Amino acid sequence: MHRKAAWGPEGSSFLSGVGMGQGFCREAAPGSRENEGAGSRKWTRKQKMAETEDLVGLEPYSVDSDLFKEPMKKRRRSDRDQQFWAFPSMEQSALKEYEKLESRTRRVLSNTYQKLIQSIFLDDGIPNGVKYLMLLALIEKPPLDPIYIGLLGSTGAGKSSLINAIIQQAMFLPVSGESICTSCIVQVSSGCCEQYEAKIHLLSDQEWKEELKNLTKLLHGTEELGEEADTWDRDDAMDEATWKLQMIYGTGAESRKYEDLLRAKPKGKIPTSRIITLKAEEAGELSIKLDPYIRTQRRDRAEESAETRIWPLIKYVEVTLPKSALIPAGVVLVDIPGTGDFNSKRDEMWKKTIDKCSVLWVISDIERVSGGRAHEDLLNESIRACQRGFCRDIALVVTKTDRLHLPEYLRERQVGNQAIQSHREAVLERNETIKLERSGILKEKLKRKLPADSKVLEAAHLVYTVSAQEYWQQAFLTEEETEIPKLREYIRKSLLDKKRRMVTKCVTEAFGLLVLADSFSSTENLSNEHLLMSGLRHFVEEKTELLEKAIEQCFAHIERPLQEGVWMARTSYRRILGACLVRSRGNQGFHQTLKAVCLKHGVYASRTLARIDLNEAITRPMYDQLDPVFGGIFRTGKATGSALMPHIDAFKHSLQEKMAEIGIRNGWKYDSYKKSFLIQEISAILGGLEGYIIRKKRRIYESLTSSVQNDLKPCYEEAAQITGRKACERMKDIIRRGVERQVAEGMFERAQERMQHQFQQLKHGITEKVKASITTMLTLASSQGDGLYKDLADVKSEYKEMEKLHRSLREVAENAQLRRGMQDFLMGMSPSKAGPPK
């Protein structure tokens, strides 16, 4: 059943985005009430249930439907306890309380559903809109969305080794050594299955054809170079294109035409489903099966297996572990290559994967953390993800910290007065030094790009120093000193916090629904119902107009930095473009790379070189001016004039206060169903806007680069066609002239206008959603006056039960707070662990 769709694409309140007219924009079905004449016969029960199916696009529900049967009853107690294995006892207690609350809430909704389903859908006198909304209200809520933790790092940084240590499976994912891992994304999570499973998703036939065309264009561009081609080193783009074609089609494929390769049979076996599923009883068994697919062998190997040959087609890999005592279900660790991919679909997935991660760990080994362009690029990409995506936390994870040459360290040591007695002491001292230095640098970088009160700046740990090798060997560091347990603790606390927020929302919204359902059997104050709701509607209209003006003023803060950014971009684009196009070695090894950049409209992602993005580079001065203000608009912290969410919160509180005031003035009891329902639903509706805003802000943020890329597309395409002598310089000239022409015609000004237009679209989207949702809420709340209360079953017992559950939310929160305090106290009293014996 399509249950999730019933909750709307925004995943907010059951009313969010649903209008009375929106739910039934369909043609009248033959035999439906819309086509019935006055003398039509009464419908049978079967026909009415069929109308229900047509009504909401779901299968018809019978009275004994098992949609809401409590899943916990079907589990053995041992299975139920196993899902909390990853948590210490105190955290387990909190999770079990939340699970119990959620389970009981779903059971109450199930009982309510069973009582109301017949009286709602088998009574022709009840308006269709109310039928739709009531079923929408009682449909099963979607499960908790996973927490995506992205590990972003270059090849060899230690991402796979770190994941192996966190999941307690040595050598499970292949690590970089003599062989190089592919650039595909690998997602690792634990589930409720008993087996180890991997799903390898391949590019579709059309996606591969697109890449094949670009690869052959890249390679055949040197055919007309003649002797000049022999003077150039083969560059990275050309080497990778050659390797990919040879892997798929065999030796000599790099010299064949695109049309010829389309007809050629690949050397590896490619399933028609484009998904390869691997299963195993043991981790080692799955690792052996998975290894050929996600590890690319050395290029000088004479033979390759059929599995290894299809690695250029791999889009991403999903690995599911059985129930884990270390990683809780609901967490996905994502191994993200640091630079993206030459294939458009894989590169787009690279961006989207980064943006959907709520946590990003930038992985850098101890020898590269103090410098290097790749490391800085990854940090900048993570900060941009905070601006445009769901990311709320960034940390630098320094790997391979066990690597230390003691005599050299002692000679260069400039900190501390205490003499170093051992390798362990030197490693721990260096780790603390790195944390202090890199935390300060990272914090300053974040402050330049994000608001000063961003939550990421308040994080307890911005830098972790880990050693996966010492985690397994413990030759001189304890398990705790490797900081792998600290990362696991972070994962557990993140999931526990998300579970708490989800259950709180679930119970609160369910209580609002039961308040409403119970209200339909009440006759309280029916006489002045219409007057009250008319007054509320008028008040909502006035406040919505004020909200629209407040949003307009909020978005106006972007105008000045955009104008300054345009000026900065106009004065610096020649210098920036020159730095991108000029190489210290001249054109050696750069011709085909530049061609690849043009084929992909200004962007080239390689597995071994730093990412090249000409569009982002020449718009960077605009973003430098924009970033602090943009982050301020979408901040969720303190209320300021430029922040959007505080305006929405103020709007919410004004409506809730007005409803409470009307309730008291007009005789609603303090705990009246009407006041409770309206106040809670206002919270749910406006709370759901946050997800909508986050999804829209990515498009807004990227509008500058996408606008510039769109304007420069003709010159990129022209440059990509250049072949023959002096091709590299001719391509550069075409790009330079194209940029000059577009700048003269107002390229940066157009980018500014497009971003401002995106902000206006967001403003209209917010106000329209608010109007539609609140109008629907008030309409449903006023249905009591339409005689509906006479026809519905009594749900007072369910209402009382839900009231108890809603009240117990505070008790659960207080218990969790007490447990945290006790845990902190016990941790503070426990002696620190010594290192392993020498």
PDB file of C-alpha atoms in Angstrom, residues 422 424-425 428 470 474-481 832-838:
ATOM      1  CA  SER A 422      57.159   6.216  25.001  1.00  0.00           C
ATOM      2  CA  ARG A 424      52.188   6.069  23.054  1.00  0.00           C
ATOM      3  CA  GLU A 425      52.822   9.319  24.926  1.00  0.00           C
ATOM      4  CA  LEU A 428      48.660  11.119  22.405  1.00  0.00           C
ATOM      5  CA  GLU A 470      45.572   0.374  16.637  1.00  0.00           C
ATOM      6  CA  GLN A 474      46.229  -2.222  20.516  1.00  0.00           C
ATOM      7  CA  ALA A 475      50.005  -2.409  20.482  1.00  0.00           C
ATOM      8  CA  PHE A 476      50.389   0.884  22.353  1.00  0.00           C
ATOM      9  CA  LEU A 477      46.956   2.570  22.419  1.00  0.00           C
ATOM     10  CA  THR A 478      43.872   1.446  24.309  1.00  0.00           C
ATOM     11  CA  GLU A 479      40.581   0.995  22.500  1.00  0.00           C
ATOM     12  CA  GLU A 480      39.302   4.277  23.945  1.00  0.00           C
ATOM     13  CA  GLU A 481      42.452   6.129  22.880  1.00  0.00           C
ATOM     14  CA  SER A 832      40.962   6.873  33.431  1.00  0.00           C
ATOM     15  CA  LYS A 833      42.252   3.780  31.683  1.00  0.00           C
ATOM     16  CA  ALA A 834      45.947   3.233  31.355  1.00  0.00           C
ATOM     17  CA  GLY A 835      47.651   2.190  28.163  1.00  0.00           C
ATOM     18  CA  PRO A 836      48.338  -1.402  27.289  1.00  0.00           C
ATOM     19  CA  PRO A 837      51.265  -3.080  28.971  1.00  0.00           C
ATOM     20  CA  LYS A 838      54.601  -2.439  27.392  1.00  0.00           C
TER      21      LYS A 838
END
